[in-house]
Amino acid sequence: MNDTLSPGTIGRRQAAALPEQPPQLWKSVKPKKAYDAVIVGGGGHGLSTAYYLAKNHGLTNIAVVEKGWLAGGNTARNTTIIRSNYLWDESAAIYEHSLKLWETLEEDLGYEMFFSQRGVLTLAHSVSDVRSKKRNLYANALNGIDSEWLTPAEVKKLVPIINISEDVRYPVHGATYQPRGGIAKHDWVAWGYAKAASDLGVDIIQGTEVTGFDIRNNRVQGVHTSQGTIAAGKVGLVAAGHSSLLAELAGFSIPIQSRPLQALVSPLLEQVLNTVVMSGAVHVYVSQAHKGELVMGAGTDAFNSYSQRGGFHVIEHQMAAALELFPIFARAQVLRTWGGIVDIAPDASPIIGLTPVENLFINTGWGTGGFKATPGSGWVMAHTMANGRPHELNRPFALDRFETGHLIDEHGAAGVAH
Amino acid sequence: MLYIPCPHCGLRNETEFHYGAEAGVAYPEPNTLTDSEWAKYLHIRANPKGWLAERWVHYAGCGRWFNLWRNTITHEIGPAWLPFTTKPKAPGNIGQEGPRV
């Protein structure tokens, strides 16, 4: 492996061949007058909810209503990291369920999505960081989740381009490693779910904004949309980035703040990084996509926003940290940056379950780390919508936990790189 | 990077400030509240698409808290004011207003 990235290699390397796509993956339809269930939000979580409603619960007279285009929100704006090594039992259970679903998802959907279990490395940079990461590791062991402790030398062996010098602001003191973690091609994940759901009879309706709800006797009867009113026996709100606005339209408030989260990519480079590296302490997480671009995520901006763009200083801060960890990145360029709007709950854990309105369900609050949960989130949301009560995996994530005080505080465990 | 008008120090870079979310949430008398009201006080904050009256603290300057109108779609900055003084009206449609506040 070269020690430097020669600028001459940038942009020259052939992209890995991707499979041909059929001309049409899902049927484009006009909304019907009525459905058994309507899902608001055509991102990964909404589409997986629809798919599992049809596949696991036999509900096929359902529609996914999307304001923009399919997977145009956070689904295709994230850094595609998949892992399940969360601290608390409740989180570990739902994310591990999701990871198990990922492991057979391509066969299940009959659709390739470049799921790659290349491992996720989470760095520790100080004595307290080492302690909290080891605590996390032991919690993972108790929950049967694969996670190992690596010394700096072992980190260097796994990721030869990393700088493990002691002579830096945030030296690498070790890391946890989840070998089963990895990445997937995020837009393909949405397309795979859309195709599979459409094949089962689910209507996918794009370019249709939900503008209100038909609620009578505290029971939802349908949704008002830019294409008219659609009657619905059940409605699921799976619209991260806009959940609190939809909840207001339905007459209740949720503890969500919406903020921009940014990511960026480099041009296509030679493969130099074959695992995912995260560091909460220095605000950086990076992997190298199949085609060769370095994919990096930054922290959220400090303030509420719906603008889908973040401050450049946030990216600058993150780049400084990345360069210290990976000096060879100094020769790479930033090709493109973008932002998405993430819905964050006070305990940095999702809200999945019932709402004060009957037959209206909500799935939100995945904050900065929802992509990894795409299959598991849809699985439990479908169960909740089909049965009118939560699956055992999402019962702890109910909206009423903010009243009972049973918060699932993943701030410390997740840090910024959630 | 926002330029934020600190009422004490003038226009400064966003990086000199910390954010404090919705302004004007009064501290309630905890003993008189139900669990649900207490939860609302603790956890529910305005999250509008459009103009938001919010708190900032100029930690790298005067260290004082103040309130600010800011548009969450366009990032336009409106007037700032000090706590316990009269809250200015939300700016008009100088930018694209959100459907609801």
Short mmCIF file of C-alpha atoms in Angstrom, two decimals:
data_model
loop_
_atom_site.label_atom_id
_atom_site.label_comp_id
_atom_site.label_asym_id
_atom_site.label_seq_id
_atom_site.Cartn_x
_atom_site.Cartn_y
_atom_site.Cartn_z
CA MET A 1 0.00 0.00 0.00
CA ASN A 2 1.28 3.48 -0.79
CA ASP A 3 1.91 5.85 2.07
CA THR A 4 0.51 8.80 0.19
CA LEU A 5 -2.44 9.30 -2.06
CA SER A 6 -1.03 10.59 -5.29
CA PRO A 7 -3.26 13.25 -6.82
CA GLY A 8 -2.70 11.45 -10.11
CA THR A 9 -4.83 8.58 -8.88
CA ILE A 10 -7.76 10.80 -8.07
CA GLY A 11 -10.62 10.33 -10.46
CA ARG A 12 -8.69 7.91 -12.64
CA ARG A 13 -9.58 4.67 -11.00
CA GLN A 14 -12.39 2.77 -12.65
CA ALA A 15 -15.54 2.60 -10.56
CA ALA A 16 -16.46 -0.91 -9.46
CA ALA A 17 -19.06 -2.25 -11.88
CA LEU A 18 -22.59 -1.94 -10.48
CA PRO A 19 -25.38 -4.28 -11.55
CA GLU A 20 -27.76 -2.97 -14.21
CA GLN A 21 -31.06 -1.64 -12.85
CA PRO A 22 -34.35 -2.60 -14.46
CA PRO A 23 -36.14 0.38 -16.08
CA GLN A 24 -38.74 0.36 -13.32
CA LEU A 25 -38.38 -0.93 -9.79
CA TRP A 26 -41.77 -0.03 -8.40
CA LYS A 27 -45.13 0.86 -9.91
CA SER A 28 -45.97 4.55 -10.08
CA VAL A 29 -49.57 4.97 -9.03
CA LYS A 30 -52.24 7.55 -8.30
CA PRO A 31 -53.59 7.39 -4.77
CA LYS A 32 -56.74 5.35 -4.22
CA LYS A 33 -59.64 6.81 -2.20
CA ALA A 34 -58.95 4.59 0.79
CA TYR A 35 -56.36 2.26 2.25
CA ASP A 36 -56.20 0.00 5.29
CA ALA A 37 -53.03 1.84 6.28
CA VAL A 38 -51.13 4.87 5.07
CA ILE A 39 -47.48 5.48 5.89
CA VAL A 40 -46.36 9.09 5.77
CA GLY A 41 -42.77 9.25 4.61
CA GLY A 42 -41.07 7.35 1.77
CA GLY A 43 -37.63 6.99 3.26
CA GLY A 44 -35.96 3.76 4.32
CA HIS A 45 -37.95 3.41 7.54
CA GLY A 46 -41.31 4.15 5.89
CA LEU A 47 -40.62 1.74 3.04
CA SER A 48 -39.43 -1.02 5.36
CA THR A 49 -42.53 -0.47 7.51
CA ALA A 50 -44.69 -0.93 4.40
CA TYR A 51 -42.76 -4.01 3.32
CA TYR A 52 -43.06 -5.74 6.71
CA LEU A 53 -46.74 -4.76 7.02
CA ALA A 54 -47.32 -6.58 3.74
CA LYS A 55 -44.94 -9.48 4.28
CA ASN A 56 -45.29 -10.22 8.02
CA HIS A 57 -48.84 -9.08 8.63
CA GLY A 58 -50.60 -9.60 5.30
CA LEU A 59 -51.67 -5.96 4.98
CA THR A 60 -51.30 -5.17 1.28
CA ASN A 61 -53.98 -2.51 0.77
CA ILE A 62 -51.57 0.13 2.00
CA ALA A 63 -49.78 3.17 0.66
CA VAL A 64 -46.57 5.05 1.32
CA VAL A 65 -47.07 8.80 0.77
CA GLU A 66 -43.93 10.83 0.16
CA LYS A 67 -43.80 14.62 -0.13
CA GLY A 68 -40.71 14.69 -2.33
CA TRP A 69 -39.06 11.79 -4.08
CA LEU A 70 -38.41 8.35 -2.70
CA ALA A 71 -35.44 8.32 -0.29
CA GLY A 72 -34.78 12.02 -0.95
CA GLY A 73 -34.39 12.81 2.74
CA ASN A 74 -32.05 11.31 5.29
CA THR A 75 -32.08 7.84 3.74
CA ALA A 76 -29.65 8.89 1.02
CA ARG A 77 -27.88 11.61 3.04
CA ASN A 78 -26.33 9.50 5.81
CA THR A 79 -22.92 7.86 6.01
CA THR A 80 -24.42 4.33 5.83
CA ILE A 81 -22.83 2.98 9.01
CA ILE A 82 -24.38 -0.17 10.45
CA ARG A 83 -23.61 -1.49 13.94
CA SER A 84 -25.44 -2.70 17.04
CA ASN A 85 -22.92 -2.20 19.88
CA TYR A 86 -25.08 0.16 21.93
CA LEU A 87 -24.79 0.55 25.69
CA TRP A 88 -28.29 0.03 27.05
CA ASP A 89 -30.17 -3.28 26.83
CA GLU A 90 -33.17 -1.69 25.08
CA SER A 91 -31.00 -0.14 22.36
CA ALA A 92 -28.78 -3.18 21.98
CA ALA A 93 -31.87 -5.36 21.50
CA ILE A 94 -33.48 -3.28 18.75
CA TYR A 95 -30.24 -2.49 16.88
CA GLU A 96 -29.09 -6.12 17.09
CA HIS A 97 -32.45 -7.25 15.74
CA SER A 98 -31.88 -4.81 12.90
CA LEU A 99 -28.34 -6.07 12.28
CA LYS A 100 -29.59 -9.66 12.13
CA LEU A 101 -32.15 -8.57 9.51
CA TRP A 102 -29.40 -6.82 7.52
CA GLU A 103 -27.46 -10.09 7.42
CA THR A 104 -30.12 -11.76 5.27
CA LEU A 105 -31.77 -8.70 3.74
CA GLU A 106 -30.37 -8.97 0.23
CA GLU A 107 -31.70 -12.53 -0.09
CA ASP A 108 -34.96 -11.61 1.59
CA LEU A 109 -35.65 -8.69 -0.77
CA GLY A 110 -34.02 -10.33 -3.79
CA TYR A 111 -32.06 -7.16 -4.33
CA GLU A 112 -28.39 -6.37 -4.02
CA MET A 113 -27.51 -3.45 -1.73
CA PHE A 114 -23.77 -3.87 -1.20
CA PHE A 115 -24.14 -4.76 2.46
CA SER A 116 -20.56 -5.20 3.60
CA GLN A 117 -19.64 -6.41 7.10
CA ARG A 118 -16.24 -4.77 7.12
CA GLY A 119 -16.31 -4.03 10.85
CA VAL A 120 -16.78 -0.84 12.82
CA LEU A 121 -13.97 0.57 14.92
CA THR A 122 -14.79 3.09 17.66
CA LEU A 123 -11.72 4.91 18.94
CA ALA A 124 -10.94 5.92 22.51
CA HIS A 125 -8.69 8.94 23.06
CA SER A 126 -8.39 9.42 26.81
CA VAL A 127 -8.46 7.47 30.06
CA SER A 128 -12.13 8.25 30.63
CA ASP A 129 -12.89 7.45 27.00
CA VAL A 130 -11.20 4.04 27.45
CA ARG A 131 -13.28 3.39 30.57
CA SER A 132 -16.57 4.30 28.96
CA LYS A 133 -15.81 2.30 25.81
CA LYS A 134 -14.88 -0.74 27.94
CA ARG A 135 -18.07 -0.35 29.91
CA ASN A 136 -19.89 -0.37 26.60
CA LEU A 137 -17.93 -3.47 25.56
CA TYR A 138 -18.89 -5.39 28.71
CA ALA A 139 -22.53 -4.38 28.28
CA ASN A 140 -22.36 -5.67 24.71
CA ALA A 141 -20.85 -8.96 25.91
CA LEU A 142 -23.76 -9.42 28.34
CA ASN A 143 -26.16 -8.85 25.44
CA GLY A 144 -24.36 -11.34 23.19
CA ILE A 145 -23.19 -8.66 20.78
CA ASP A 146 -19.83 -9.18 19.12
CA SER A 147 -17.42 -6.51 20.29
CA GLU A 148 -13.72 -6.65 21.06
CA TRP A 149 -11.11 -4.39 22.59
CA LEU A 150 -8.15 -3.49 20.37
CA THR A 151 -4.89 -1.95 21.56
CA PRO A 152 -3.41 0.93 19.54
CA ALA A 153 -1.03 -1.54 17.85
CA GLU A 154 -3.95 -3.77 16.91
CA VAL A 155 -5.84 -0.74 15.60
CA LYS A 156 -2.83 0.11 13.44
CA LYS A 157 -2.70 -3.46 12.12
CA LEU A 158 -6.35 -3.26 11.11
CA VAL A 159 -6.13 0.27 9.69
CA PRO A 160 -2.54 0.82 8.49
CA ILE A 161 -3.16 4.44 7.46
CA ILE A 162 -4.17 5.55 10.96
CA ASN A 163 -1.85 7.71 13.05
CA ILE A 164 -1.34 6.14 16.49
CA SER A 165 1.38 8.56 17.57
CA GLU A 166 1.13 9.77 21.17
CA ASP A 167 2.22 13.17 19.98
CA VAL A 168 -1.17 14.43 18.80
CA ARG A 169 -4.06 16.28 20.40
CA TYR A 170 -6.24 13.15 20.56
CA PRO A 171 -3.97 10.09 20.63
CA VAL A 172 -5.53 6.66 19.96
CA HIS A 173 -5.59 4.79 23.29
CA GLY A 174 -7.47 1.80 21.95
CA ALA A 175 -10.78 1.00 20.33
CA THR A 176 -13.81 -1.22 20.42
CA TYR A 177 -14.35 -3.24 17.28
CA GLN A 178 -17.58 -4.81 16.08
CA PRO A 179 -16.63 -7.18 13.23
CA ARG A 180 -20.26 -7.67 12.13
CA GLY A 181 -20.77 -3.93 11.66
CA GLY A 182 -20.32 -2.35 8.27
CA ILE A 183 -21.96 -0.33 5.52
CA ALA A 184 -24.53 -0.69 2.74
CA LYS A 185 -25.43 1.37 -0.31
CA HIS A 186 -28.15 3.53 1.19
CA ASP A 187 -30.20 4.55 -1.86
CA TRP A 188 -30.22 0.93 -3.00
CA VAL A 189 -31.60 -0.10 0.37
CA ALA A 190 -34.57 2.21 -0.17
CA TRP A 191 -35.02 0.98 -3.74
CA GLY A 192 -34.84 -2.65 -2.60
CA TYR A 193 -37.56 -2.12 -0.02
CA ALA A 194 -39.64 -0.09 -2.49
CA LYS A 195 -39.40 -2.81 -5.12
CA ALA A 196 -40.21 -5.61 -2.69
CA ALA A 197 -43.13 -3.68 -1.16
CA SER A 198 -44.47 -2.73 -4.60
CA ASP A 199 -44.25 -6.39 -5.69
CA LEU A 200 -46.45 -7.26 -2.70
CA GLY A 201 -49.05 -4.69 -3.80
CA VAL A 202 -48.07 -1.63 -1.76
CA ASP A 203 -48.79 1.71 -3.49
CA ILE A 204 -45.84 4.10 -3.47
CA ILE A 205 -47.02 7.64 -4.04
CA GLN A 206 -44.36 10.30 -4.50
CA GLY A 207 -44.68 14.07 -4.83
CA THR A 208 -47.65 14.11 -2.47
CA GLU A 209 -47.47 16.14 0.72
CA VAL A 210 -49.57 15.39 3.78
CA THR A 211 -51.16 18.68 4.83
CA GLY A 212 -53.39 17.50 7.66
CA PHE A 213 -55.25 14.63 9.27
CA ASP A 214 -58.89 13.65 9.34
CA ILE A 215 -59.38 12.97 13.05
CA ARG A 216 -62.82 12.30 14.51
CA ASN A 217 -63.52 11.24 18.11
CA ASN A 218 -59.78 11.18 18.67
CA ARG A 219 -59.39 8.51 16.01
CA VAL A 220 -57.57 9.07 12.73
CA GLN A 221 -59.72 8.43 9.63
CA GLY A 222 -57.37 9.56 6.91
CA VAL A 223 -54.86 12.08 5.68
CA HIS A 224 -55.35 15.31 3.74
CA THR A 225 -52.78 15.58 0.99
CA SER A 226 -51.84 17.82 -1.91
CA GLN A 227 -53.69 15.24 -4.07
CA GLY A 228 -56.85 15.25 -1.96
CA THR A 229 -57.99 13.32 1.08
CA ILE A 230 -57.07 9.66 1.42
CA ALA A 231 -59.08 7.61 3.91
CA ALA A 232 -57.00 5.29 6.08
CA GLY A 233 -57.77 2.83 8.83
CA LYS A 234 -54.36 3.39 10.32
CA VAL A 235 -51.70 6.00 9.76
CA GLY A 236 -47.99 5.76 10.54
CA LEU A 237 -45.83 8.89 10.72
CA VAL A 238 -42.36 7.94 9.56
CA ALA A 239 -41.14 11.33 8.40
CA ALA A 240 -37.91 12.10 10.22
CA GLY A 241 -36.93 15.73 9.86
CA HIS A 242 -40.56 16.82 9.91
CA SER A 243 -42.09 14.63 12.62
CA SER A 244 -42.82 17.41 15.09
CA LEU A 245 -44.62 19.45 12.41
CA LEU A 246 -46.79 16.45 11.48
CA ALA A 247 -47.53 15.78 15.16
CA GLU A 248 -48.63 19.42 15.56
CA LEU A 249 -50.97 18.97 12.57
CA ALA A 250 -52.45 15.95 14.36
CA GLY A 251 -52.89 17.98 17.55
CA PHE A 252 -50.14 16.76 19.86
CA SER A 253 -46.56 17.72 20.71
CA ILE A 254 -43.50 15.49 20.70
CA PRO A 255 -40.13 16.16 22.36
CA ILE A 256 -38.20 16.56 19.14
CA GLN A 257 -35.74 19.19 17.95
CA SER A 258 -34.72 19.19 14.28
CA ARG A 259 -31.15 20.01 13.33
CA PRO A 260 -28.87 19.80 10.30
CA LEU A 261 -26.35 16.97 10.12
CA GLN A 262 -23.69 17.12 7.45
CA ALA A 263 -21.64 14.61 5.53
CA LEU A 264 -19.18 14.80 2.67
CA VAL A 265 -17.31 12.67 0.16
CA SER A 266 -13.95 12.80 -1.55
CA PRO A 267 -13.45 11.91 -5.21
CA LEU A 268 -12.84 8.25 -6.04
CA LEU A 269 -9.55 7.08 -4.54
CA GLU A 270 -7.65 3.84 -4.32
CA GLN A 271 -8.97 1.60 -1.58
CA VAL A 272 -7.04 2.55 1.57
CA LEU A 273 -9.58 1.91 4.30
CA ASN A 274 -11.40 -1.39 4.60
CA THR A 275 -13.25 -0.85 7.86
CA VAL A 276 -15.42 1.89 9.36
CA VAL A 277 -13.63 4.20 11.81
CA MET A 278 -15.60 6.31 14.28
CA SER A 279 -14.53 8.68 16.98
CA GLY A 280 -17.04 10.45 19.15
CA ALA A 281 -14.35 12.44 20.93
CA VAL A 282 -12.96 14.08 17.81
CA HIS A 283 -16.24 14.22 15.87
CA VAL A 284 -15.35 12.12 12.90
CA TYR A 285 -16.58 8.94 11.30
CA VAL A 286 -15.26 7.66 8.02
CA SER A 287 -15.50 4.74 5.67
CA GLN A 288 -14.55 4.18 2.07
CA ALA A 289 -17.36 3.30 -0.29
CA HIS A 290 -17.16 0.49 -2.81
CA LYS A 291 -16.44 2.88 -5.65
CA GLY A 292 -13.62 4.50 -3.67
CA GLU A 293 -14.92 7.75 -2.27
CA LEU A 294 -14.14 8.51 1.36
CA VAL A 295 -17.46 9.08 3.14
CA MET A 296 -17.26 11.21 6.26
CA GLY A 297 -19.81 12.51 8.68
CA ALA A 298 -19.69 15.61 10.83
CA GLY A 299 -21.55 16.63 13.97
CA THR A 300 -24.90 18.39 13.98
CA ASP A 301 -25.14 22.15 13.83
CA ALA A 302 -25.89 23.75 17.19
CA PHE A 303 -29.32 25.12 16.33
CA ASN A 304 -32.72 24.03 15.04
CA SER A 305 -33.07 24.25 11.28
CA TYR A 306 -34.99 22.84 8.33
CA SER A 307 -32.59 24.17 5.72
CA GLN A 308 -30.81 20.88 4.84
CA ARG A 309 -27.47 22.69 4.93
CA GLY A 310 -25.04 23.18 7.76
CA GLY A 311 -22.27 25.57 8.70
CA PHE A 312 -18.92 25.17 6.99
CA HIS A 313 -17.07 25.56 10.29
CA VAL A 314 -18.63 22.27 11.45
CA ILE A 315 -17.06 20.50 8.47
CA GLU A 316 -13.77 22.32 8.99
CA HIS A 317 -13.62 21.16 12.60
CA GLN A 318 -14.28 17.60 11.52
CA MET A 319 -11.68 17.72 8.72
CA ALA A 320 -9.03 18.88 11.20
CA ALA A 321 -9.75 15.85 13.37
CA ALA A 322 -9.78 13.50 10.37
CA LEU A 323 -6.43 14.78 9.13
CA GLU A 324 -4.81 14.19 12.49
CA LEU A 325 -6.06 10.62 12.52
CA PHE A 326 -5.36 10.00 8.83
CA PRO A 327 -2.49 12.21 7.63
CA ILE A 328 -2.71 10.79 4.09
CA PHE A 329 -6.16 12.37 3.69
CA ALA A 330 -4.34 15.71 3.37
CA ARG A 331 -3.93 14.92 -0.33
CA ALA A 332 -7.61 14.20 -0.88
CA GLN A 333 -10.15 16.82 -1.85
CA VAL A 334 -13.69 17.44 -0.74
CA LEU A 335 -15.91 16.62 -3.70
CA ARG A 336 -19.32 17.33 -2.26
CA THR A 337 -20.93 18.20 1.09
CA TRP A 338 -24.60 18.08 2.01
CA GLY A 339 -26.92 18.17 4.98
CA GLY A 340 -30.01 16.39 6.20
CA ILE A 341 -32.42 17.32 8.95
CA VAL A 342 -32.35 14.92 11.89
CA ASP A 343 -35.05 14.66 14.55
CA ILE A 344 -33.45 14.38 17.97
CA ALA A 345 -35.19 13.30 21.17
CA PRO A 346 -33.96 14.43 24.61
CA ASP A 347 -32.36 11.02 25.33
CA ALA A 348 -30.99 10.54 21.78
CA SER A 349 -33.13 7.42 21.40
CA PRO A 350 -35.97 6.85 18.95
CA ILE A 351 -39.68 7.22 19.64
CA ILE A 352 -41.67 4.33 18.14
CA GLY A 353 -45.21 3.51 19.06
CA LEU A 354 -48.66 4.83 19.85
CA THR A 355 -49.68 8.49 19.96
CA PRO A 356 -52.48 10.28 21.83
CA VAL A 357 -54.59 9.84 18.66
CA GLU A 358 -56.07 6.38 18.13
CA ASN A 359 -54.77 4.40 15.13
CA LEU A 360 -52.11 7.05 14.55
CA PHE A 361 -48.59 5.74 15.14
CA ILE A 362 -45.23 7.45 15.14
CA ASN A 363 -41.66 6.48 14.38
CA THR A 364 -39.10 9.25 14.83
CA GLY A 365 -36.19 10.50 16.90
CA TRP A 366 -33.48 8.32 15.36
CA GLY A 367 -31.32 11.40 15.56
CA THR A 368 -27.99 11.06 13.83
CA GLY A 369 -27.99 7.28 13.50
CA GLY A 370 -31.19 5.92 11.99
CA PHE A 371 -29.85 4.29 8.83
CA LYS A 372 -28.54 1.22 10.64
CA ALA A 373 -31.98 0.67 12.11
CA THR A 374 -33.84 0.70 8.77
CA PRO A 375 -34.86 -3.00 8.80
CA GLY A 376 -35.50 -3.29 12.55
CA SER A 377 -37.39 -0.02 12.74
CA GLY A 378 -39.77 -1.05 9.95
CA TRP A 379 -40.16 -4.51 11.48
CA VAL A 380 -41.35 -3.21 14.89
CA MET A 381 -43.32 -0.30 13.40
CA ALA A 382 -45.23 -2.73 11.17
CA HIS A 383 -45.94 -4.94 14.18
CA THR A 384 -47.13 -1.91 16.17
CA MET A 385 -49.41 -0.69 13.38
CA ALA A 386 -50.82 -4.15 12.58
CA ASN A 387 -51.59 -5.07 16.20
CA GLY A 388 -52.34 -1.67 17.65
CA ARG A 389 -49.73 -2.26 20.35
CA PRO A 390 -45.94 -2.23 20.38
CA HIS A 391 -43.61 -5.12 19.67
CA GLU A 392 -41.58 -6.05 22.76
CA LEU A 393 -38.52 -4.46 21.15
CA ASN A 394 -40.09 -1.00 20.78
CA ARG A 395 -42.20 -0.98 23.95
CA PRO A 396 -39.37 0.80 25.87
CA PHE A 397 -39.23 3.44 23.12
CA ALA A 398 -42.79 4.65 23.68
CA LEU A 399 -43.67 8.34 23.67
CA ASP A 400 -44.81 8.11 27.30
CA ARG A 401 -41.26 7.43 28.56
CA PHE A 402 -40.77 11.19 28.82
CA GLU A 403 -43.59 11.21 31.34
CA THR A 404 -42.61 8.08 33.27
CA GLY A 405 -38.95 9.06 33.28
CA HIS A 406 -37.77 5.76 31.79
CA LEU A 407 -35.39 7.47 29.38
CA ILE A 408 -32.89 5.47 27.35
CA ASP A 409 -29.93 7.78 27.48
CA GLU A 410 -27.64 6.98 24.57
CA HIS A 411 -25.94 10.38 24.53
CA GLY A 412 -22.86 9.17 26.38
CA ALA A 413 -22.55 5.89 24.57
CA ALA A 414 -23.08 7.32 21.14
CA GLY A 415 -21.34 10.65 21.51
CA VAL A 416 -21.68 12.62 18.35
CA ALA A 417 -21.14 9.74 15.97
CA HIS A 418 -24.38 8.02 16.76
CA MET B 1 -21.52 30.34 10.06
CA LEU B 2 -24.15 32.65 11.48
CA TYR B 3 -23.37 36.20 12.52
CA ILE B 4 -25.25 36.70 15.73
CA PRO B 5 -26.03 40.13 17.20
CA CYS B 6 -25.16 39.92 20.89
CA PRO B 7 -27.04 42.82 22.55
CA HIS B 8 -23.94 43.56 24.61
CA CYS B 9 -21.04 42.93 22.23
CA GLY B 10 -22.48 43.40 18.74
CA LEU B 11 -22.16 41.07 15.75
CA ARG B 12 -20.02 38.03 16.47
CA ASN B 13 -19.34 34.62 14.91
CA GLU B 14 -21.68 31.79 15.79
CA THR B 15 -18.74 29.83 17.24
CA GLU B 16 -18.63 32.27 20.19
CA PHE B 17 -22.13 31.22 21.26
CA HIS B 18 -23.95 28.26 22.71
CA TYR B 19 -27.53 27.50 21.79
CA GLY B 20 -30.39 27.41 24.30
CA ALA B 21 -33.47 26.41 22.22
CA GLU B 22 -36.92 27.99 22.67
CA ALA B 23 -36.98 31.29 24.59
CA GLY B 24 -39.50 32.29 27.21
CA VAL B 25 -40.24 28.92 28.81
CA ALA B 26 -41.16 29.95 32.34
CA TYR B 27 -40.00 27.82 35.26
CA PRO B 28 -43.12 26.28 36.76
CA GLU B 29 -43.97 25.43 40.36
CA PRO B 30 -43.13 21.70 40.27
CA ASN B 31 -45.41 20.75 43.17
CA THR B 32 -48.50 21.98 41.36
CA LEU B 33 -47.87 20.02 38.17
CA THR B 34 -49.07 16.62 37.00
CA ASP B 35 -46.45 14.23 35.60
CA SER B 36 -47.64 15.09 32.13
CA GLU B 37 -47.28 18.84 32.68
CA TRP B 38 -43.85 18.35 34.23
CA ALA B 39 -42.77 16.20 31.26
CA LYS B 40 -43.99 18.93 28.93
CA TYR B 41 -41.96 21.56 30.78
CA LEU B 42 -38.85 19.36 30.79
CA HIS B 43 -38.90 18.00 27.27
CA ILE B 44 -41.19 19.83 24.87
CA ARG B 45 -39.68 22.80 23.06
CA ALA B 46 -40.92 24.70 20.01
CA ASN B 47 -39.54 23.31 16.77
CA PRO B 48 -41.23 25.45 14.09
CA LYS B 49 -40.45 25.72 10.42
CA GLY B 50 -40.04 29.47 10.11
CA TRP B 51 -39.37 32.10 12.77
CA LEU B 52 -38.28 30.82 16.16
CA ALA B 53 -37.73 32.89 19.31
CA GLU B 54 -34.71 31.21 20.85
CA ARG B 55 -32.02 31.62 23.49
CA TRP B 56 -28.29 32.02 22.98
CA VAL B 57 -25.44 32.62 25.41
CA HIS B 58 -22.34 34.53 24.34
CA TYR B 59 -20.00 32.26 26.27
CA ALA B 60 -16.81 33.48 24.55
CA GLY B 61 -17.76 37.14 24.99
CA CYS B 62 -19.83 38.73 27.72
CA GLY B 63 -21.07 35.35 28.95
CA ARG B 64 -24.67 36.55 29.09
CA TRP B 65 -27.91 34.99 27.86
CA PHE B 66 -30.21 36.77 25.44
CA ASN B 67 -33.06 36.00 23.07
CA LEU B 68 -33.13 36.11 19.29
CA TRP B 69 -35.58 35.74 16.42
CA ARG B 70 -34.11 33.44 13.77
CA ASN B 71 -35.68 31.79 10.74
CA THR B 72 -35.17 28.02 10.74
CA ILE B 73 -35.61 27.73 6.95
CA THR B 74 -33.53 30.64 5.67
CA HIS B 75 -31.27 31.22 8.72
CA GLU B 76 -32.16 34.93 8.56
CA ILE B 77 -31.52 36.67 11.85
CA GLY B 78 -34.18 38.94 13.35
CA PRO B 79 -34.01 41.22 16.36
CA ALA B 80 -32.33 40.23 19.63
CA TRP B 81 -33.65 41.19 23.06
CA LEU B 82 -32.75 40.70 26.70
CA PRO B 83 -34.66 38.40 29.05
CA PHE B 84 -37.46 40.12 30.99
CA THR B 85 -37.71 42.91 28.42
CA THR B 86 -40.44 43.29 25.81
CA LYS B 87 -40.28 40.63 23.14
CA PRO B 88 -40.22 42.18 19.66
CA LYS B 89 -42.73 40.96 17.08
CA ALA B 90 -41.64 38.14 14.81
CA PRO B 91 -40.11 39.56 11.65
CA GLY B 92 -42.42 39.64 8.63
CA ASN B 93 -42.09 37.68 5.46
CA ILE B 94 -38.56 38.76 4.73
CA GLY B 95 -37.83 35.17 3.87
CA GLN B 96 -39.82 32.12 2.99
CA GLU B 97 -42.18 31.60 5.90
CA GLY B 98 -42.91 28.11 7.07
CA PRO B 99 -46.49 26.90 6.93
CA ARG B 100 -46.83 26.80 10.69
CA VAL B 101 -45.12 28.17 13.75
#
